mmCIF file of C-alpha atoms in Angstrom:
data_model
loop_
_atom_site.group_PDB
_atom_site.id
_atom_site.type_symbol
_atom_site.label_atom_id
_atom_site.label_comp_id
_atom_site.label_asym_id
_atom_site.label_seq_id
_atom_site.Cartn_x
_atom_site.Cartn_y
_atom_site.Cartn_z
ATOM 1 C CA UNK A 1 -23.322 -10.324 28.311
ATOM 2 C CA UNK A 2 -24.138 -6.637 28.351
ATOM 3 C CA UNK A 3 -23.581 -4.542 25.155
ATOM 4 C CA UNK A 4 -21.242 -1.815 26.332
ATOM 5 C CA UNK A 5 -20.806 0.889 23.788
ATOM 6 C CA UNK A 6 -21.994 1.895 20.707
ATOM 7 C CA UNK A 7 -20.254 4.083 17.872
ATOM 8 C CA UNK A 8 -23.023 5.417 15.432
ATOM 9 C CA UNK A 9 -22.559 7.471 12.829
ATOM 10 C CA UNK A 10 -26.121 8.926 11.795
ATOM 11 C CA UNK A 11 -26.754 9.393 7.963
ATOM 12 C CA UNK A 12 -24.084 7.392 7.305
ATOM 13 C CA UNK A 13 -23.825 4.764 4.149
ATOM 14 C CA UNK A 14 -23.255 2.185 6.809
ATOM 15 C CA UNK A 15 -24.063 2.994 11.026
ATOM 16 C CA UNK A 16 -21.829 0.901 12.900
ATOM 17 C CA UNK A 17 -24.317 -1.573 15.238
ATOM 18 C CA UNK A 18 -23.993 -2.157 19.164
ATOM 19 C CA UNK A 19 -20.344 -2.191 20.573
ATOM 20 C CA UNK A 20 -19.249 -5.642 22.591
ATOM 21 C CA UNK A 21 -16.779 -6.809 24.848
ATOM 22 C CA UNK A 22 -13.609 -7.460 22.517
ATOM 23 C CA UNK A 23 -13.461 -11.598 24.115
ATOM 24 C CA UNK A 24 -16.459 -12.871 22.735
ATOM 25 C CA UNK A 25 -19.579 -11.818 20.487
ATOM 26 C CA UNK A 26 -22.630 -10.287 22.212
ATOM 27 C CA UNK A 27 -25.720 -12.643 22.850
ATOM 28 C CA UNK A 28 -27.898 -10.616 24.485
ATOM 29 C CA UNK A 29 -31.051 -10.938 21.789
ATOM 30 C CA UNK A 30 -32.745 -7.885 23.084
ATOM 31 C CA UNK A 31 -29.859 -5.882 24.211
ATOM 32 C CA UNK A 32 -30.069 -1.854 25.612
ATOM 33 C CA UNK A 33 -28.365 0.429 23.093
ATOM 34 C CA UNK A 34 -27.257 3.677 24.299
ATOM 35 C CA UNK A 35 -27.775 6.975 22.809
ATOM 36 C CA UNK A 36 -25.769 7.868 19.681
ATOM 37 C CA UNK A 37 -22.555 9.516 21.380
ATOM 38 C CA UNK A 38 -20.687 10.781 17.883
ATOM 39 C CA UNK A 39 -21.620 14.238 16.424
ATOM 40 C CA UNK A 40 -21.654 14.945 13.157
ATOM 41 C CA UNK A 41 -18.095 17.548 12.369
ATOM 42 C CA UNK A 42 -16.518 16.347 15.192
ATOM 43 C CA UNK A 43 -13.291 16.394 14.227
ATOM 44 C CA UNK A 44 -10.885 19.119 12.465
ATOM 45 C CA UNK A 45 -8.473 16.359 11.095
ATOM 46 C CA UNK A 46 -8.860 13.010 9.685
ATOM 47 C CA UNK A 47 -5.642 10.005 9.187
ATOM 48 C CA UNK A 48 -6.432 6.975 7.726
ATOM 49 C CA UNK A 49 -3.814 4.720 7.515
ATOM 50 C CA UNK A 50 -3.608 1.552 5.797
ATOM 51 C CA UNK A 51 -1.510 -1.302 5.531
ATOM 52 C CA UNK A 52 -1.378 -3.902 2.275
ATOM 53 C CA UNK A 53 -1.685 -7.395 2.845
ATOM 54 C CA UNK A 54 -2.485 -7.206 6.292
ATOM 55 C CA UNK A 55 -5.725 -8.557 6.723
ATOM 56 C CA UNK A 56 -6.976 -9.308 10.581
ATOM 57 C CA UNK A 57 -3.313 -11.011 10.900
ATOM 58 C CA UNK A 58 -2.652 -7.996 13.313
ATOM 59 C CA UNK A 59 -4.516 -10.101 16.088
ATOM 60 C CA UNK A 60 -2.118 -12.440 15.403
ATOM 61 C CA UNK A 61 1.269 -10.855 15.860
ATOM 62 C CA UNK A 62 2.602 -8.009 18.643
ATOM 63 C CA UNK A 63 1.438 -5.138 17.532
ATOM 64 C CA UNK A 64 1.812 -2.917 20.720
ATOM 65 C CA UNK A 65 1.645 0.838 19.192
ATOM 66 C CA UNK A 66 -2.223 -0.014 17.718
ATOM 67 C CA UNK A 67 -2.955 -2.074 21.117
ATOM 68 C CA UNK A 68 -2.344 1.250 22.678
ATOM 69 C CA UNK A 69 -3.684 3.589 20.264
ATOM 70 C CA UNK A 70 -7.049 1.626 20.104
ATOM 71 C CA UNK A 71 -7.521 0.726 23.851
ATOM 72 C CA UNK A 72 -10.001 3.181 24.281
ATOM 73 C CA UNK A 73 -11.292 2.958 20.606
ATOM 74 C CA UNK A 74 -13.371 0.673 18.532
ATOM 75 C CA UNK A 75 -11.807 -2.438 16.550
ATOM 76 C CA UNK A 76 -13.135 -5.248 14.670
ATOM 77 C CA UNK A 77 -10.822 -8.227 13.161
ATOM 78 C CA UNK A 78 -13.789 -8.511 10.376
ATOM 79 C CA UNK A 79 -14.235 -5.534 8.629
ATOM 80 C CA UNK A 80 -15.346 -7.187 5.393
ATOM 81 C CA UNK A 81 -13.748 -6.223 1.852
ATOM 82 C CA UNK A 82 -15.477 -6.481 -1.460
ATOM 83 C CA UNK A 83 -14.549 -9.263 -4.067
ATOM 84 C CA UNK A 84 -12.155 -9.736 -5.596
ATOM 85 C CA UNK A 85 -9.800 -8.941 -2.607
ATOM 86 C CA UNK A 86 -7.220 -7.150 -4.696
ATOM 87 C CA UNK A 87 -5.084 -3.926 -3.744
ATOM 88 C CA UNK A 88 -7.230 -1.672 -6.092
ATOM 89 C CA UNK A 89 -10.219 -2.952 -5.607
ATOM 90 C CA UNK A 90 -9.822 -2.494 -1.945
ATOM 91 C CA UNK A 91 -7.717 0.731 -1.589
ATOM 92 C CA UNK A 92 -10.495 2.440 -3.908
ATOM 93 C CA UNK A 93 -13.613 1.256 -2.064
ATOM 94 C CA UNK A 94 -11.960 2.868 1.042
ATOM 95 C CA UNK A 95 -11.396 5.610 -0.431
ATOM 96 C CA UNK A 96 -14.447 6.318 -2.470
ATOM 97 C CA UNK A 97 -17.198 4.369 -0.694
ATOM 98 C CA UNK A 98 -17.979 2.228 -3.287
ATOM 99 C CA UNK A 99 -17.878 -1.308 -4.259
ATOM 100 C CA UNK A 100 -15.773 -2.257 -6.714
ATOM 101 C CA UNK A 101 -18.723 -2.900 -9.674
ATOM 102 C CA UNK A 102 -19.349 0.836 -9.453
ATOM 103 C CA UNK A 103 -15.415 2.750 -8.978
ATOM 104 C CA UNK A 104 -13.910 -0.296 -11.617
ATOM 105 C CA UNK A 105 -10.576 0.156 -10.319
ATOM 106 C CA UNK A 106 -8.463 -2.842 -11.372
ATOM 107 C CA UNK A 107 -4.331 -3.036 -10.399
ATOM 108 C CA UNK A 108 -3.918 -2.653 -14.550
ATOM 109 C CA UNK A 109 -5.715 0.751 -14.868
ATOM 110 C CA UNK A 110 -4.519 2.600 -11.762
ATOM 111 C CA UNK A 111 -1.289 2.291 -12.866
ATOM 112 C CA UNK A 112 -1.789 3.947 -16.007
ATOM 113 C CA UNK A 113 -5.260 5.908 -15.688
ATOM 114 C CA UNK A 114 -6.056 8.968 -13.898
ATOM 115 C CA UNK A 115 -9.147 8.478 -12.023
ATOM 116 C CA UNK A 116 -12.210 10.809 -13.266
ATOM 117 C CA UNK A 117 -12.216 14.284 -11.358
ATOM 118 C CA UNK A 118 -15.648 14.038 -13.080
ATOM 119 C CA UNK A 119 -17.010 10.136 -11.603
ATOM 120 C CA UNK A 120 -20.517 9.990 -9.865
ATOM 121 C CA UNK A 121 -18.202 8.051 -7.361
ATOM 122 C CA UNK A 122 -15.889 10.444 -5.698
ATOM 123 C CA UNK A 123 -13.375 9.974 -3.405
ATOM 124 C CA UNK A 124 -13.270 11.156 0.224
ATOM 125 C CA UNK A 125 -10.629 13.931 -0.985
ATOM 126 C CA UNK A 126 -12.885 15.288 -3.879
ATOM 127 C CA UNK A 127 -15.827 15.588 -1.388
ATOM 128 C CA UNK A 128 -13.396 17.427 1.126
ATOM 129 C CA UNK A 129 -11.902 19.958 -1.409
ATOM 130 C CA UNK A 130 -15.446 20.956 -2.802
ATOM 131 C CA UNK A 131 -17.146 21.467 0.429
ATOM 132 C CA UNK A 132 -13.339 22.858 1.596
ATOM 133 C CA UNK A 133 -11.603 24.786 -0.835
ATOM 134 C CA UNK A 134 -8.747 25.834 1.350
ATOM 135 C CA UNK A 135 -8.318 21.859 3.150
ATOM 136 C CA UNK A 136 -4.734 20.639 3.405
ATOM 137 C CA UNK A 137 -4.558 16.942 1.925
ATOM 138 C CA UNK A 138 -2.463 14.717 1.575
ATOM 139 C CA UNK A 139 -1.598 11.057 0.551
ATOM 140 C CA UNK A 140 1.336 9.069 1.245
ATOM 141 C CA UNK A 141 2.175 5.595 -0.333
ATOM 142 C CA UNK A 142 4.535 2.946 -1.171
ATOM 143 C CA UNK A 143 2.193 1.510 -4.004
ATOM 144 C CA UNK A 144 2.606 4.850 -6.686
ATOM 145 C CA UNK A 145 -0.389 3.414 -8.424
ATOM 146 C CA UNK A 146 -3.099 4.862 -5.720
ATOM 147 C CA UNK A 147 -2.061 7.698 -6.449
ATOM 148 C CA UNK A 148 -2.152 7.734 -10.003
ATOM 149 C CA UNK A 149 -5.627 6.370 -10.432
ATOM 150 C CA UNK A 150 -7.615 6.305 -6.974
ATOM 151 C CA UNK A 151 -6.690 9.743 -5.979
ATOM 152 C CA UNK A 152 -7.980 12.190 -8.410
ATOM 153 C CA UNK A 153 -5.703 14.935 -9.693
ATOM 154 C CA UNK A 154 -6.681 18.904 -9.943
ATOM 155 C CA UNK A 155 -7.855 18.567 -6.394
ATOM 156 C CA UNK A 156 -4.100 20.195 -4.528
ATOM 157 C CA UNK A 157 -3.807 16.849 -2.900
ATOM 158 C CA UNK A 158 -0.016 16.537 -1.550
ATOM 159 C CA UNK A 159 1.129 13.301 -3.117
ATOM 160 C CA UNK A 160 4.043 11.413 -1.950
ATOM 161 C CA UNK A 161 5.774 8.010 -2.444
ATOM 162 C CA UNK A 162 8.974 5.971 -1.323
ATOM 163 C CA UNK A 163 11.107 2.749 -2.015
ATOM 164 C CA UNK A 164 9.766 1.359 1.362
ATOM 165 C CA UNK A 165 7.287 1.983 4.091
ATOM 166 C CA UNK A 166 10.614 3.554 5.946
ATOM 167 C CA UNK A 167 10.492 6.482 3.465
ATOM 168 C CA UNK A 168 7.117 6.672 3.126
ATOM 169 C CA UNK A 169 6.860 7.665 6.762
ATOM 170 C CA UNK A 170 9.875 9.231 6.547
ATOM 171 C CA UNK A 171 8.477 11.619 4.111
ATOM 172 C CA UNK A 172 4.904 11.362 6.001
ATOM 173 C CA UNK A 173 7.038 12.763 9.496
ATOM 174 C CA UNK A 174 8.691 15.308 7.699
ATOM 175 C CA UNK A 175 5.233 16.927 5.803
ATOM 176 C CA UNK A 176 3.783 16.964 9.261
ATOM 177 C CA UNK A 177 6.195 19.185 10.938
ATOM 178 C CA UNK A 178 5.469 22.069 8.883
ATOM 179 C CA UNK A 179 1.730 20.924 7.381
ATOM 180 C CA UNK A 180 -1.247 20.123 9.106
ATOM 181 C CA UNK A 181 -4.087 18.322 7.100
ATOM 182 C CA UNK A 182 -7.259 18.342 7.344
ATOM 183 C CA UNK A 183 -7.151 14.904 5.379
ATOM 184 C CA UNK A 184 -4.487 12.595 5.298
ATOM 185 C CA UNK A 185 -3.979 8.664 3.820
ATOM 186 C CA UNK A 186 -1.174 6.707 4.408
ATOM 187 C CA UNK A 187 -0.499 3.220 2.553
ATOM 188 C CA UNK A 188 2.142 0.804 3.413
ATOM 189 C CA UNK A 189 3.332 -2.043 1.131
ATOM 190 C CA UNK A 190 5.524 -4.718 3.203
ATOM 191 C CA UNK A 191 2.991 -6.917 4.292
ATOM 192 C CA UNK A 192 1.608 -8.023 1.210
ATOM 193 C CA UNK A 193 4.739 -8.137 -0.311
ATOM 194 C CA UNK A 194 6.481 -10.346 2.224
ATOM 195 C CA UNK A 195 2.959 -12.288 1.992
ATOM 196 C CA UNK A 196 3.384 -12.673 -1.899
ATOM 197 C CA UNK A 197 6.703 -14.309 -1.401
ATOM 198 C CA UNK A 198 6.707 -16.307 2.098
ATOM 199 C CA UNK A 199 3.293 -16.642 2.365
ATOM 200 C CA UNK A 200 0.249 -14.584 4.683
ATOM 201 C CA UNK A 201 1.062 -16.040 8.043
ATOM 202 C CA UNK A 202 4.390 -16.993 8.218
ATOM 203 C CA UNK A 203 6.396 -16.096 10.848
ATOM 204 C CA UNK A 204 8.660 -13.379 8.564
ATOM 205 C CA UNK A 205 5.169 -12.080 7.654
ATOM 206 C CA UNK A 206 3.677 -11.460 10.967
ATOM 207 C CA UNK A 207 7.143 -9.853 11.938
ATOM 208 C CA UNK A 208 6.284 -7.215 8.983
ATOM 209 C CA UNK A 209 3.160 -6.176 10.275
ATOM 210 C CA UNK A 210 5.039 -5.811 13.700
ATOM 211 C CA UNK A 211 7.107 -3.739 11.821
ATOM 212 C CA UNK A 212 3.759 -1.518 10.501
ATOM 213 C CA UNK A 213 2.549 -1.567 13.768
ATOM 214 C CA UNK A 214 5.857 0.158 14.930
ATOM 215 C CA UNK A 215 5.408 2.643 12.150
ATOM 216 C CA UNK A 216 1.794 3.327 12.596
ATOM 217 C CA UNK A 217 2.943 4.645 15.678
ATOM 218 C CA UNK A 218 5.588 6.957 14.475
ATOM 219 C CA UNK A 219 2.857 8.617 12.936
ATOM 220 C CA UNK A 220 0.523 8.636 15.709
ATOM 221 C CA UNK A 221 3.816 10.541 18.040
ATOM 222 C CA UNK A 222 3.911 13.196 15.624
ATOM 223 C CA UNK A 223 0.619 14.088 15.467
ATOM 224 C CA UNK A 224 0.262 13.993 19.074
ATOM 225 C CA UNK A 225 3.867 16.135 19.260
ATOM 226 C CA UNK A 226 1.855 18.647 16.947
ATOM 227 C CA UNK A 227 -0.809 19.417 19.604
ATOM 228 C CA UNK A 228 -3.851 18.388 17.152
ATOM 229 C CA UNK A 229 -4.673 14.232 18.273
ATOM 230 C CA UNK A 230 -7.576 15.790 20.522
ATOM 231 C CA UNK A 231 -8.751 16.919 17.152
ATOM 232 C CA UNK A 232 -7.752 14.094 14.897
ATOM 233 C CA UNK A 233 -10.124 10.874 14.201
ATOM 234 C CA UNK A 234 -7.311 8.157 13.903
ATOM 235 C CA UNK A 235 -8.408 5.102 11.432
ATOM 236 C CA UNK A 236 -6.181 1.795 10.812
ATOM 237 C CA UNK A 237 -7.359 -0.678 8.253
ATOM 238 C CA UNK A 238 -6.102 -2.871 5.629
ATOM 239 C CA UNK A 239 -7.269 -3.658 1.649
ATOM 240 C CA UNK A 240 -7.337 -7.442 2.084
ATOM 241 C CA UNK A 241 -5.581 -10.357 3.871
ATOM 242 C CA UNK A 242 -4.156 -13.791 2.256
ATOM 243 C CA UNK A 243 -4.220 -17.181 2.028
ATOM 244 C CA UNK A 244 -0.763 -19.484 1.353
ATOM 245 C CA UNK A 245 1.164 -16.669 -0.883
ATOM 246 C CA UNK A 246 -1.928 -15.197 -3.017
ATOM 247 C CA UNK A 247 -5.330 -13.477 -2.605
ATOM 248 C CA UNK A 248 -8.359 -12.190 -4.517
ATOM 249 C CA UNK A 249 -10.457 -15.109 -3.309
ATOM 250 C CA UNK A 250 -13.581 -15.165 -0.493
ATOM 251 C CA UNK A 251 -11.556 -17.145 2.081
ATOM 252 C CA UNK A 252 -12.395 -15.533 5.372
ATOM 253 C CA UNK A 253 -8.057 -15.324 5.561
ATOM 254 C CA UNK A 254 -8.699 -12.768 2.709
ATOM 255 C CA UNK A 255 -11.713 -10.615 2.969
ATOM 256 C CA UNK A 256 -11.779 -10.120 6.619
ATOM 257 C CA UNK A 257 -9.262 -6.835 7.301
ATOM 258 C CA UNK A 258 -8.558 -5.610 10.561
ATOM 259 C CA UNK A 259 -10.241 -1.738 11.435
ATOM 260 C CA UNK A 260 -9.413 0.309 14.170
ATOM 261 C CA UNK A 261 -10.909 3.836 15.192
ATOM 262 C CA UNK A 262 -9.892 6.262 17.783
ATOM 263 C CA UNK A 263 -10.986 9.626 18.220
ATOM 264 C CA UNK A 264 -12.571 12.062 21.299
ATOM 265 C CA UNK A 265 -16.057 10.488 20.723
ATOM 266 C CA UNK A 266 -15.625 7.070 19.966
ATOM 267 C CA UNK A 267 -16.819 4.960 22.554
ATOM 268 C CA UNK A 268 -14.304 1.742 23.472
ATOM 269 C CA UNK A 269 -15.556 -1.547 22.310
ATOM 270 C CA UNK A 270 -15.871 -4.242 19.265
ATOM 271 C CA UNK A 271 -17.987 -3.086 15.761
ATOM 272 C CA UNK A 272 -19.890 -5.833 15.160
ATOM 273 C CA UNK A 273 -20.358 -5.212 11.529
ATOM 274 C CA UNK A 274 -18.378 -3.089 9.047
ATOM 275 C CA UNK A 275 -17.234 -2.667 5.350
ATOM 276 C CA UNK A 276 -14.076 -1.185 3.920
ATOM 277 C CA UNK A 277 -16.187 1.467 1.742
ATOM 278 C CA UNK A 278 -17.276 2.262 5.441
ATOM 279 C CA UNK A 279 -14.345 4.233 5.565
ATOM 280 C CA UNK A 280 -14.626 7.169 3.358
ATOM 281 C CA UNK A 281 -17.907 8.042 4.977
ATOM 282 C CA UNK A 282 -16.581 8.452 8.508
ATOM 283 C CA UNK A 283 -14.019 10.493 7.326
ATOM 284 C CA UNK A 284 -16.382 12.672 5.683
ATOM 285 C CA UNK A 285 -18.734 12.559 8.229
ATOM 286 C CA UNK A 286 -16.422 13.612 11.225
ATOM 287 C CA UNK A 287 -15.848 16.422 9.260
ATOM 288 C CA UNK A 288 -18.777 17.545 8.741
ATOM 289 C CA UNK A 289 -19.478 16.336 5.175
ATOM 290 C CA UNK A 290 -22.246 14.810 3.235
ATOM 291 C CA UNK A 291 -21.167 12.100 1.734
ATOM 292 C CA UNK A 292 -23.013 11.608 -2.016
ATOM 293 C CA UNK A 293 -25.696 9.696 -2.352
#
């Protein structure tokens, strides 16, 4: 089988390899790559939206609004996440390209513990307000804690939180119709909560990333109501999956997390190899950014 596409982001902590068909693994041993097809500043917006818990479960429930947001993207069901596969751990390598020995983000200290404006390990947002002093961020989450210690304060970053992922995007629709940002995250809780009690899997679990799904899509509308999609690179992932009703382990149930990309220039296939401290390098990267060292 043919590789099809590629999505390669020069300069990059991580360039994503040759892009496959989404049934079944490339074999080819010697494959032809095409030419890199992503510019560097591509993109005047960046969303990165992800959902607790979730894991690569979404390939195992409907999830229609991210089938159709990421039919012409790129997608992998194996993004892999750092050890241990905890919340913090996972929603701060995202965010600040890291692993998890170098940001030391545990559940305990977020909570209580501003994260350094100072650190040799930003996060995407610091990078963006330095090189962008007039940038419109924002971050929008169920779980307060990211944005108590993963988010750095002094940087103007809109910060916003609800009781559920309802009023998160509740609040999320309503900041959108009169603010456009150049970078926004977006953090929903229910899966890993419903996974905590009922177990990863379950059928009232897969039903709650359904319900994500349906939300991720709300989001998606609004952006695309506000004119500025063509503009906007559009990334889904999660922090970590589950196994029975826990997580932190190696299980492939846990570390692998569902990714999704969609954007102007990304070419439609399968990454065949990713990380979740991937993430915060795109998004600087479409935007023109260098990401530190």
């Amino acid at each position: 089988m043919k590789v099809q596409n590629v999505l390669v982001f020069a300069s990059l902590l991580f360039a994503f390899a040759s892009c496959t068909s989404k049934q079944e693994p490339d074999t080819d041993p010697d494959p032809e790559v095409p030419e890199v097809v992503v510019s560097k500043g591509a993109y005047k917006h960046v969303v990165i939206i992800g959902v607790d818990g979730a894991g690569a479960f979404f390939r195992d429930t409907d999830t229609p609004r991210c089938d159709e947001i990421f039919a012409e993207g790129a997608t992998t069901y194996r993004s892999r996440m750092a050890l241990p596969t905890m919340s913090a751990q996972g929603w701060a390598s995202i965010l600040h390209g890291v692993l998890p020995e170098f940001h030391r983000c545990t559940n305990a200290i977020i909570e209580k513990t501003p994260y350094p404006v100072n650190s040799l390990y930003p996060s995407v947002f610091r990078v963006v307000r330095e090189a962008m002093p007039d940038a419109e961020l924002a971050s929008f989450v169920e779980w307060n804690p990211i944005n108590i210690g993963i988010v750095e304060n002094t940087l103007g970053v809109e910060k916003g939180t609800g009781e559920d992922d309802a009023e998160v995007t509740g609040r999320i629709l309503t900041y959108l119709r009169s603010k456009t940002p150049t970078l926004m995250f977006v953090q929903f809780s229910s899966p890993d909560d419903i996974g905590e009690k009922y177990g990863f899997g379950t059928d009232i679990y897969l039903s709650t990333v359904s319900t994500a799904d349906a939300l991720v899509g709300r989001i998606y509308d609004q952006l695309k109501l506000k004119g500025i999609l063509d503009e906007t690179l559009f990334i889904v992932t999660a922090d970590h999956g589950g196994k029975g009703k826990t997580h932190g382990g190696d299980s492939d149930e846990e570390k692998y997390v569902f990714l999704g990309i969609a954007g102007k220039t990304v070419e439609s296939g399968t990454i065949v190899e990713a990380e979740g401290r991937d993430v915060a390098a795109i998004a600087a990267y479409a935007l023109g950014l260098e990401y530190p060292e």
